[in-house]
mmCIF file of C-alpha atoms and ligand atoms in Angstrom:
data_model
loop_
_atom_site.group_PDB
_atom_site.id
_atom_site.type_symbol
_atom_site.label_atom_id
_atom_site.label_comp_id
_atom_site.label_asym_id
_atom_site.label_seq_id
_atom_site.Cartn_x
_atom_site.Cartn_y
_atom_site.Cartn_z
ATOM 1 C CA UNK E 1 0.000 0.000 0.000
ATOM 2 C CA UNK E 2 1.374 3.304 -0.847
ATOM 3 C CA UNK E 3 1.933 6.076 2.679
ATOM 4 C CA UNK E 4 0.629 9.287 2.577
ATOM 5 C CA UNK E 5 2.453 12.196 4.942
ATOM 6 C CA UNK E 6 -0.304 11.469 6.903
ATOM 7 C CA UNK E 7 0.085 7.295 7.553
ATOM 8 C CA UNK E 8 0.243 6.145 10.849
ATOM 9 C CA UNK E 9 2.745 3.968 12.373
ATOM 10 C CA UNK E 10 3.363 1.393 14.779
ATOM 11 C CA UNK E 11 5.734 -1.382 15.015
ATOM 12 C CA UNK E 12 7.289 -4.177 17.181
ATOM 13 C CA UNK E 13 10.778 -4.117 19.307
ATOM 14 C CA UNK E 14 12.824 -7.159 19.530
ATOM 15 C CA UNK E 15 16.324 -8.378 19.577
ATOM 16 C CA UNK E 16 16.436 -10.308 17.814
ATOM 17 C CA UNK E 17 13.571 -9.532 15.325
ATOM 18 C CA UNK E 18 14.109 -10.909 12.182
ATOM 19 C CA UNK E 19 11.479 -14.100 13.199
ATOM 20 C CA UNK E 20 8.665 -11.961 14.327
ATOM 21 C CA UNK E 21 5.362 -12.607 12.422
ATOM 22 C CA UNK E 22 3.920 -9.349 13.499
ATOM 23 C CA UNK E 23 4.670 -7.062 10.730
ATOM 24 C CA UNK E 24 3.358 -9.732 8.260
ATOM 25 C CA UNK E 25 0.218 -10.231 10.360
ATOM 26 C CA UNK E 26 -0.458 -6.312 10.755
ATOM 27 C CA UNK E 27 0.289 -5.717 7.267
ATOM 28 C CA UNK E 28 -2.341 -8.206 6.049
ATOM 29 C CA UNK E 29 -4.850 -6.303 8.082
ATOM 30 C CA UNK E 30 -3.863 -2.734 7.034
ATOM 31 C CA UNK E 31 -4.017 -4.052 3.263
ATOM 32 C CA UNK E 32 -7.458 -5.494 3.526
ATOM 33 C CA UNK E 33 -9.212 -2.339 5.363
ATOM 34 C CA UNK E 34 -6.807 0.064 2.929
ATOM 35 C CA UNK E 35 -5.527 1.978 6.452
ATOM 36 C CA UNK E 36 -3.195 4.682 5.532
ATOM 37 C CA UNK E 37 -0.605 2.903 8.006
ATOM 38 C CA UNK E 38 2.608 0.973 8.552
ATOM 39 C CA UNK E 39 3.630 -1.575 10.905
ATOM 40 C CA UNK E 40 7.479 -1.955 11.569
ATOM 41 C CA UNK E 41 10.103 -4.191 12.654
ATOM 42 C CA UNK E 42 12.185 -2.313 15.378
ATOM 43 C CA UNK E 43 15.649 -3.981 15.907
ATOM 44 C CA UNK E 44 16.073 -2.789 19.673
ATOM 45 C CA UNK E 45 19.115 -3.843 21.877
ATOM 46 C CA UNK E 46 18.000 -4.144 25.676
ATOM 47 C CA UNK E 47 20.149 -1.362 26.790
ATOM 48 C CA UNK E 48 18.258 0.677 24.136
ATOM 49 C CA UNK E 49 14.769 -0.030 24.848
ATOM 50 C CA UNK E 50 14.107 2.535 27.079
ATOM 51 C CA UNK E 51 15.494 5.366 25.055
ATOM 52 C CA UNK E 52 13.216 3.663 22.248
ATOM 53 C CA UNK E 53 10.119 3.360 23.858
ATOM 54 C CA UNK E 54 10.486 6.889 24.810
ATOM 55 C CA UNK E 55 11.378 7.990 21.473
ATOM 56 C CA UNK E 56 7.855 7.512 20.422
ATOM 57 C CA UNK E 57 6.114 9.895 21.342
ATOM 58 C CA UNK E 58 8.966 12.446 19.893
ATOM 59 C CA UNK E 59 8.228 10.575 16.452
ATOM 60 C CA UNK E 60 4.317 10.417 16.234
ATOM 61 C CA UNK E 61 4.761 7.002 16.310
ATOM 62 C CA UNK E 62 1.255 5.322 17.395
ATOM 63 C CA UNK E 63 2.627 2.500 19.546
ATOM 64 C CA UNK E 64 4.300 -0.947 19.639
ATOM 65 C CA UNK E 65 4.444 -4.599 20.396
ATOM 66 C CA UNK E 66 7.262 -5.917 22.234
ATOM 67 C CA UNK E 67 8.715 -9.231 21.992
ATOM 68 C CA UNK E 68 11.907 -11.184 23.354
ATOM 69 C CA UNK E 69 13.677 -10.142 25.467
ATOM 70 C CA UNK E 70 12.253 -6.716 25.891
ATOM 71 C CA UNK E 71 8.394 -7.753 27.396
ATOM 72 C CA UNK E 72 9.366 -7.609 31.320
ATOM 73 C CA UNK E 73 11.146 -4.396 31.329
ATOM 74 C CA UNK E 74 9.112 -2.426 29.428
ATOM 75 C CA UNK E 75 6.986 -3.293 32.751
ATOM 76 C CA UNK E 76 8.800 -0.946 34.446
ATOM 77 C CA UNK E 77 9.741 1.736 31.877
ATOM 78 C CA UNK E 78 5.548 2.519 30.792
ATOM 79 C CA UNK E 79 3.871 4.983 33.042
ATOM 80 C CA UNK E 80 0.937 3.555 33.194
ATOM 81 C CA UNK E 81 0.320 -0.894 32.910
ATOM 82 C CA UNK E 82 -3.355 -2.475 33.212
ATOM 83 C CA UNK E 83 -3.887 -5.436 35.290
ATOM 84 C CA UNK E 84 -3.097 -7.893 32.894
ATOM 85 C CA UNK E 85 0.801 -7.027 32.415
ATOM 86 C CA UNK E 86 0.747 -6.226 36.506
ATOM 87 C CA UNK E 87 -0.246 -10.123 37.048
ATOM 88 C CA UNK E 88 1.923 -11.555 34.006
ATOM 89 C CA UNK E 89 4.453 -9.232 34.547
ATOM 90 C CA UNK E 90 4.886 -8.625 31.270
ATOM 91 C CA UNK E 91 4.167 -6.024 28.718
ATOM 92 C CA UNK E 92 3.877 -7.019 25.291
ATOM 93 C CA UNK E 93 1.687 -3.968 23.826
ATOM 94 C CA UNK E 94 2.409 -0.357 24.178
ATOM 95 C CA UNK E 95 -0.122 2.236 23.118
ATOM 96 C CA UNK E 96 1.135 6.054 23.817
ATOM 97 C CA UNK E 97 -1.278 8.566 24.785
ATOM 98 C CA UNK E 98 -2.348 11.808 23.880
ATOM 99 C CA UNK E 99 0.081 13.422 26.687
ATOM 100 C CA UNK E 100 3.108 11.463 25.621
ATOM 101 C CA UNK E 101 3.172 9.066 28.446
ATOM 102 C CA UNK E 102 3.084 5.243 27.545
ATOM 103 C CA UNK E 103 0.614 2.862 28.208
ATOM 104 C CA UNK E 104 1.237 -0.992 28.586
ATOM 105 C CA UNK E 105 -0.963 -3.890 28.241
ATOM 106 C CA UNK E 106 -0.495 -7.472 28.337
ATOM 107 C CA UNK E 107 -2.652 -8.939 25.783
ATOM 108 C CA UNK E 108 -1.277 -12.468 25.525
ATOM 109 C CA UNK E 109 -4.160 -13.495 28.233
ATOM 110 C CA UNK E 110 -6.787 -11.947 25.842
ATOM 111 C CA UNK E 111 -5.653 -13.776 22.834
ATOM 112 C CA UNK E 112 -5.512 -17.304 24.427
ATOM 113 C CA UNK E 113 -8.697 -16.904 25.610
ATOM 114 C CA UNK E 114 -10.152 -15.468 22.767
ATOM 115 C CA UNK E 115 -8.928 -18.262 20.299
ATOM 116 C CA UNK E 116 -10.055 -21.111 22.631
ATOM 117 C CA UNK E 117 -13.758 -19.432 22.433
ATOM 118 C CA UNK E 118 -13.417 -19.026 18.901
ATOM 119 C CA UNK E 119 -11.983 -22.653 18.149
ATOM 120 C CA UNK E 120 -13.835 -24.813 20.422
ATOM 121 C CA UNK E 121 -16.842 -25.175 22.691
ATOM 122 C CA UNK E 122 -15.016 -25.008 26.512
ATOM 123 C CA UNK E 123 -16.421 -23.447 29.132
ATOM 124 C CA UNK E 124 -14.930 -22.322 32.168
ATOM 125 C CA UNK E 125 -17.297 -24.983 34.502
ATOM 126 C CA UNK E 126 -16.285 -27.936 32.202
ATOM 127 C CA UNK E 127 -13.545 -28.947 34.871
ATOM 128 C CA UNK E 128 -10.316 -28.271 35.819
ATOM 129 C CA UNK E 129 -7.411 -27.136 34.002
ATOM 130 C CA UNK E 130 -4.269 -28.862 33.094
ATOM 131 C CA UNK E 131 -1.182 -26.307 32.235
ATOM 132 C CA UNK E 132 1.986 -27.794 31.647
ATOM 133 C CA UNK E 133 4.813 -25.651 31.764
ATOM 134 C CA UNK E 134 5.871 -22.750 34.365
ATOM 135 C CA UNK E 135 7.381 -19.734 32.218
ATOM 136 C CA UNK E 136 6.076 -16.299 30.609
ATOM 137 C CA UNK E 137 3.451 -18.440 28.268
ATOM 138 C CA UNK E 138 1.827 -20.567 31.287
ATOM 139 C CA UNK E 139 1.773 -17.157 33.543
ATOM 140 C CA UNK E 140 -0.368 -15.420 30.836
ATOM 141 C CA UNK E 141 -2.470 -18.652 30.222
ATOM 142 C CA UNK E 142 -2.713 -18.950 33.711
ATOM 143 C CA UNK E 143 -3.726 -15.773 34.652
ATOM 144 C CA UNK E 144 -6.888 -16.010 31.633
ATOM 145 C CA UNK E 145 -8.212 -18.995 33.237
ATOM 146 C CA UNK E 146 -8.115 -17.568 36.741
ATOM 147 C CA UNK E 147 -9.972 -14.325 35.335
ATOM 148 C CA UNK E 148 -12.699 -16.541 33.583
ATOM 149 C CA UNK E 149 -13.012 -18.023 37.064
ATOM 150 C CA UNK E 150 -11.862 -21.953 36.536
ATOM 151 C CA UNK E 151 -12.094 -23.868 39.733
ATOM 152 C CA UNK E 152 -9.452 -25.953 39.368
ATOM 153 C CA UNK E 153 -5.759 -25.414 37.514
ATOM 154 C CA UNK E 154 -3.087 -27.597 37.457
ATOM 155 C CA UNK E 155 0.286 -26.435 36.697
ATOM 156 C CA UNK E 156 2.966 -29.493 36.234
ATOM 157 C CA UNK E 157 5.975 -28.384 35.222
ATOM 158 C CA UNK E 158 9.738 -30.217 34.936
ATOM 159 C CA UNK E 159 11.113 -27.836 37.755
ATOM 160 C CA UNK E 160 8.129 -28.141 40.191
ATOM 161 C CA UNK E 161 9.564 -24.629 42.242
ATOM 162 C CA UNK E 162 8.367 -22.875 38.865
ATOM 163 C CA UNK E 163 5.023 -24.390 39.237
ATOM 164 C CA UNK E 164 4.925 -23.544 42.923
ATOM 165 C CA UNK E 165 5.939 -20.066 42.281
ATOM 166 C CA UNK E 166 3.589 -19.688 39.416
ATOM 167 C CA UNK E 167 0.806 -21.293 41.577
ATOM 168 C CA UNK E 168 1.128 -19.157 44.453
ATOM 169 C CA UNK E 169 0.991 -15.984 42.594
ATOM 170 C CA UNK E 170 -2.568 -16.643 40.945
ATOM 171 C CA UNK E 171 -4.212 -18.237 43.807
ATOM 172 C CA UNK E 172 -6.407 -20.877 45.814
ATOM 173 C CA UNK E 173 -7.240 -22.555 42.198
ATOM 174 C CA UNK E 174 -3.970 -23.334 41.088
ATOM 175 C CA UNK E 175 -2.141 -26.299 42.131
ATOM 176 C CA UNK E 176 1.635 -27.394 41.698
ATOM 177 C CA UNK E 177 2.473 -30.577 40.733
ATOM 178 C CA UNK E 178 5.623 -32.516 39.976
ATOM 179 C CA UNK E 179 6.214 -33.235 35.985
ATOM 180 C CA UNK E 180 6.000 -37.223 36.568
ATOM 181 C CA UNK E 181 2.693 -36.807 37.756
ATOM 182 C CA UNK E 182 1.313 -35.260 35.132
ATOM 183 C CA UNK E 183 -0.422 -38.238 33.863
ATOM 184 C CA UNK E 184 -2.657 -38.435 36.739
ATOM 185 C CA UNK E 185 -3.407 -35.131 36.750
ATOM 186 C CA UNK E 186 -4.971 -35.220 33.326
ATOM 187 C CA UNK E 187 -8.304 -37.329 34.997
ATOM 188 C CA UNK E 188 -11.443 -35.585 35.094
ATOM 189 C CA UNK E 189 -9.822 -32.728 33.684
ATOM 190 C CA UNK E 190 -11.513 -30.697 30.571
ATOM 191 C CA UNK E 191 -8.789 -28.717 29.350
ATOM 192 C CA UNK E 192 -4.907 -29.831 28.851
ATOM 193 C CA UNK E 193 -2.627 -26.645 27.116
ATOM 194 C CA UNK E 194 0.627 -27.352 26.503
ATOM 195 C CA UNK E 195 2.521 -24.091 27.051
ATOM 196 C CA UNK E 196 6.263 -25.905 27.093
ATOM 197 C CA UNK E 197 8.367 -25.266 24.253
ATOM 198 C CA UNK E 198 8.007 -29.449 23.987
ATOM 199 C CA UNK E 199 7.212 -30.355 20.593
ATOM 200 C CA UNK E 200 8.289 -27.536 18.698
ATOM 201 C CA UNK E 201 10.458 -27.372 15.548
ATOM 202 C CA UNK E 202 13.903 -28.612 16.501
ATOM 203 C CA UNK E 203 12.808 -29.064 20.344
ATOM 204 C CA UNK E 204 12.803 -32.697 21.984
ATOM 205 C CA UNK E 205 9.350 -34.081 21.678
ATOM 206 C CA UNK E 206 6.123 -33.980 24.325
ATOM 207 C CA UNK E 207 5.494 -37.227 25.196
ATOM 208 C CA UNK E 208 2.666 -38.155 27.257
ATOM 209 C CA UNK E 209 0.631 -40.868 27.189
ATOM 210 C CA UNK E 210 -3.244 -39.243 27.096
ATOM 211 C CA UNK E 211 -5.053 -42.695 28.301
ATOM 212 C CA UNK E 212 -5.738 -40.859 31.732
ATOM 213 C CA UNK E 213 -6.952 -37.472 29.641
ATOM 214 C CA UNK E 214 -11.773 -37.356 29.254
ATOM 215 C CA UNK E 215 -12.076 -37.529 25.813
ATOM 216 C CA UNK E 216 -13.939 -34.725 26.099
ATOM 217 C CA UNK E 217 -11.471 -32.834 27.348
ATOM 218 C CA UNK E 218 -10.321 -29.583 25.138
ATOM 219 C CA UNK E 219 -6.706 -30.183 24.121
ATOM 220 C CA UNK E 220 -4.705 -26.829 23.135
ATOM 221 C CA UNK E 221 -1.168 -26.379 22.228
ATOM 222 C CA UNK E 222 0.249 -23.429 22.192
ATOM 223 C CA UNK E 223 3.004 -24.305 19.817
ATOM 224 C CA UNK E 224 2.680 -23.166 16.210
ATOM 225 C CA UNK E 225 5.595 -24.625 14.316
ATOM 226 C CA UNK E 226 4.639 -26.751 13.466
ATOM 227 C CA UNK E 227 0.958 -26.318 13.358
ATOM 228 C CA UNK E 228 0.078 -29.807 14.438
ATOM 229 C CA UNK E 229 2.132 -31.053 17.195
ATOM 230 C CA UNK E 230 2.434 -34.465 17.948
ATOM 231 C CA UNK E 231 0.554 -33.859 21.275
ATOM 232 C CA UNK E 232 -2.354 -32.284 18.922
ATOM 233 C CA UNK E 233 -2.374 -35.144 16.647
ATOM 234 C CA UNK E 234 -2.747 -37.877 19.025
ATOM 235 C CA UNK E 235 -5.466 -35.841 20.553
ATOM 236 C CA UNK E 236 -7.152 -35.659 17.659
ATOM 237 C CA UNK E 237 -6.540 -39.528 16.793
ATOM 238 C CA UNK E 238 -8.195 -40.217 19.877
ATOM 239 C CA UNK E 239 -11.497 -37.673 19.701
ATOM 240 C CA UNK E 240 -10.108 -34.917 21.955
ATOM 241 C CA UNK E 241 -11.391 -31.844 20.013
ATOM 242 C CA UNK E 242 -7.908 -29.612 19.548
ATOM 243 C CA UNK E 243 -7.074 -25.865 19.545
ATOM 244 C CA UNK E 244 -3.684 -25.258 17.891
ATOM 245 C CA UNK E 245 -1.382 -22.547 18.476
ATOM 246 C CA UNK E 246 -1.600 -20.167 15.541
ATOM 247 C CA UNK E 247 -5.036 -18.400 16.653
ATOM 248 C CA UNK E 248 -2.952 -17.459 20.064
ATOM 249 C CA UNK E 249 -0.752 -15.411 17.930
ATOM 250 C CA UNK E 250 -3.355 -13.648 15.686
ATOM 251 C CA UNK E 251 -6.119 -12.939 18.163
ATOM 252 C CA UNK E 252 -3.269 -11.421 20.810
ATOM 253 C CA UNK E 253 -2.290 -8.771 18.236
ATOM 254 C CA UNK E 254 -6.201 -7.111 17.841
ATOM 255 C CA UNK E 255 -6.322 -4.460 20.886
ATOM 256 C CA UNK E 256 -2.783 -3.121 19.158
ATOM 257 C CA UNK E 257 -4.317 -2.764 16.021
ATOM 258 C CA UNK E 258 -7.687 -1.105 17.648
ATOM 259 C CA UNK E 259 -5.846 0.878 18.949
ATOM 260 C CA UNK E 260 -3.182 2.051 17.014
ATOM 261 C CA UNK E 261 -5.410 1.784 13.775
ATOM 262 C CA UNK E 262 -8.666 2.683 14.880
ATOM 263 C CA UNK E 263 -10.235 -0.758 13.497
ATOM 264 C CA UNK E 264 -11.326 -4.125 15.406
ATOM 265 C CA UNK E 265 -9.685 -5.821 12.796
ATOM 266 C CA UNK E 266 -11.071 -9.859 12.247
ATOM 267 C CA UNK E 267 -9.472 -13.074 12.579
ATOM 268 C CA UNK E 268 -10.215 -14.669 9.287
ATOM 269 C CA UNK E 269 -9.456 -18.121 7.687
ATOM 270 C CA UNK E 270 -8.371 -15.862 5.118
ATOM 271 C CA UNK E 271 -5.441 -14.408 7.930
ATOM 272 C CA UNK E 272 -4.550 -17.862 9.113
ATOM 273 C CA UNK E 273 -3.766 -19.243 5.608
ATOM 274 C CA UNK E 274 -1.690 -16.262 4.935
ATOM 275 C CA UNK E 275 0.653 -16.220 7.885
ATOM 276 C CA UNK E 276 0.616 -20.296 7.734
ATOM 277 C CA UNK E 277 2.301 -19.777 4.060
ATOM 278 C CA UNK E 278 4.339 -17.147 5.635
ATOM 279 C CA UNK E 279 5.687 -19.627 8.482
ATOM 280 C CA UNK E 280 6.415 -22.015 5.665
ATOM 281 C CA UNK E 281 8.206 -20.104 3.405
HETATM 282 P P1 LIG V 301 8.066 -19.042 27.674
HETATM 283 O O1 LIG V 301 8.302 -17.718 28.358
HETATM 284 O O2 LIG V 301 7.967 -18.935 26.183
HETATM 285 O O3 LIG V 301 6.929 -19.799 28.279
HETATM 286 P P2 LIG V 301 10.225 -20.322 29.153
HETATM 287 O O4 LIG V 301 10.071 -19.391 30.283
HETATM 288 O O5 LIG V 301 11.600 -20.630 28.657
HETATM 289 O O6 LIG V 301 9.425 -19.872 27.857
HETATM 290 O O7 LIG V 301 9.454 -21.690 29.530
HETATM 291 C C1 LIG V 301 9.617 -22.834 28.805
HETATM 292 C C2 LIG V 301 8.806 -23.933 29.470
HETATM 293 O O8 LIG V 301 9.076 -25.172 28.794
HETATM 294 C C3 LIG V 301 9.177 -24.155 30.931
HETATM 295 O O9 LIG V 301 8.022 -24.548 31.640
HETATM 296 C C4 LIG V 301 10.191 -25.294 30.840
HETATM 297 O O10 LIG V 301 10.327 -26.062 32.003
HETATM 298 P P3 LIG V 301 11.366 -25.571 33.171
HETATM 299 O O11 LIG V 301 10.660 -24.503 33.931
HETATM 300 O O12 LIG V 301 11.607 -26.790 33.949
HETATM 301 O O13 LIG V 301 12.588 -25.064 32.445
HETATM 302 C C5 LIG V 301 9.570 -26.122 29.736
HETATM 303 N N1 LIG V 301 10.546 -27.015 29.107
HETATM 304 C C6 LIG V 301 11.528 -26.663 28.251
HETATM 305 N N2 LIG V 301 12.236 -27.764 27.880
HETATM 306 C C7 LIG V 301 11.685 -28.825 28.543
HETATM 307 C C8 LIG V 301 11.966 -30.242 28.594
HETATM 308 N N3 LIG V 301 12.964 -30.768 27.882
HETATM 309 N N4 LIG V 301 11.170 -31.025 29.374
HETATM 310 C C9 LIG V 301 10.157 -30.492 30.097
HETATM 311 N N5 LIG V 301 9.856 -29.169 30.090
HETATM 312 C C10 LIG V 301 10.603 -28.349 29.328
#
């Protein structure tokens, strides 16, 4: 799309940021409403990200996303966080605001959420919640369950003091639990999200035997390369309905655009099917 003087911007900071599908993702959306707008890829060392975020304002630049390694201390640098990034501790969307000062969100919670509405039937009084894994993914999972109000969440993770820790910090609902008993964990359960970086491309595999798993349960993995894990296909062999990872991804990145944009922009199959050929190319 051709800029005007007038286009607005936005972007994303990383280090590095040569892998981030945002730009792609944003630029889809801005092409298909015809927005006068450009999304960026910032290349932003951590001992520059302050001086960056801050630069923002001084540019007219609408906002940004922030990705590894920069999400946690952009918690401290905004001057204002909502209660999402507070309990993640995390902020991974920046909007600034009419008097300069900056704005975080974390809106990772939102777009889990959102997708598992969108791509299945669960419901927060179908049962407890199985989360394995204990780092920035499971806190932001974590912390959307809790806010729909799930009874029950198990956290298992391989070092069980992340679990605890992780546990503790949302509440009476969650429970720890060691990695080996993970298995047993899965019974009467009606959700299992895999939030490890287990089964992704080049990682070892996740392997769990899902005999102890309702069939009924949901099963979502947040992995997205590839698109259908080995934990997602032997759900599905079995009858678990499955959630995979890419909807995560594109429903996290609509406040941003809202609000940078001025659009609720839609999660289409359109939108999947281009950033799936983007993630294979
Ligand atoms: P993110 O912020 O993306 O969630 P992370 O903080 O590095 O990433 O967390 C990765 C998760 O995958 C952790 O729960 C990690 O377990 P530990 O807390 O024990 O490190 C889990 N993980 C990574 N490799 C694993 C493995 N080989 N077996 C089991 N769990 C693993």
């Amino acid at each position: 799309m051709m800029l005007t003087g007038q286009a607005k911007l936005a972007g994303v900071m990383g280090w590095p940021i040569s892998h981030s599908r945002s730009p792609m993702l944003h630029a889809y959306w801005l092409n298909e409403y015809g927005i006068d707008a450009a999304y960026l890829p910032f290349s932003v060392d951590p001992a520059s990200l302050e001086v960056a975020l801050r630069a923002l304002p001084a540019l007219g630049i609408a906002g940004t996303n922030l990705t590894v390694p920069h999400k946690e201390a952009a918690l401290e640098i905004c001057d204002h966080v909502d209660e999402a990034a507070r309990h993640i501790g995390a902020v991974n969307t920046v909007v600034v605001q009419s008097d300069g000062s900056l704005f975080g969100s974390n809106t990772d919670a939102f777009g889990f959420i959102e997708n598992l509405k969108a791509e299945s039937s669960w419901q927060a009084n179908n049962g407890p919640a199985v989360i394995l894994g204990a780092g920035g993914a499971a806190r932001a999972v974590v912390s959307a369950l809790v806010a729909e109000g799930v009874a029950e969440i198990r956290i298992a993770n391989r070092t069980f003091e992340r679990a605890r820790a992780l546990a503790d910090a949302f509440g009476s609902a969650c429970q720890p639990l060691n990695w080996s008993d993970t298995s047993e964990s899965f019974r009467q359960s009606a959700l299992l999200v895999n939030t490890t970086t287990l089964g992704m491309t080049g990682q070892p595999r996740l392997n769990l035997p899902l005999d102890t798993l309702p069939i009924t349960a949901v099963v979502n993995d947040i992995v997205y390369a590839p698109l259908e894990t080995d934990l997602l296909k032997v759900a599905a062999m079995r009858g678990n309905p499955v959630v995979d990872g890419l909807g995560m991804l594109l429903h996290q990145a609509r406040p941003g655009f809202a609000a940078w944009f001025g659009r609720e922009p839609d999660v289409t199959s359109g939108l999947r099917k281009h950033i799936l050929a983007g993630l294979i190319a």
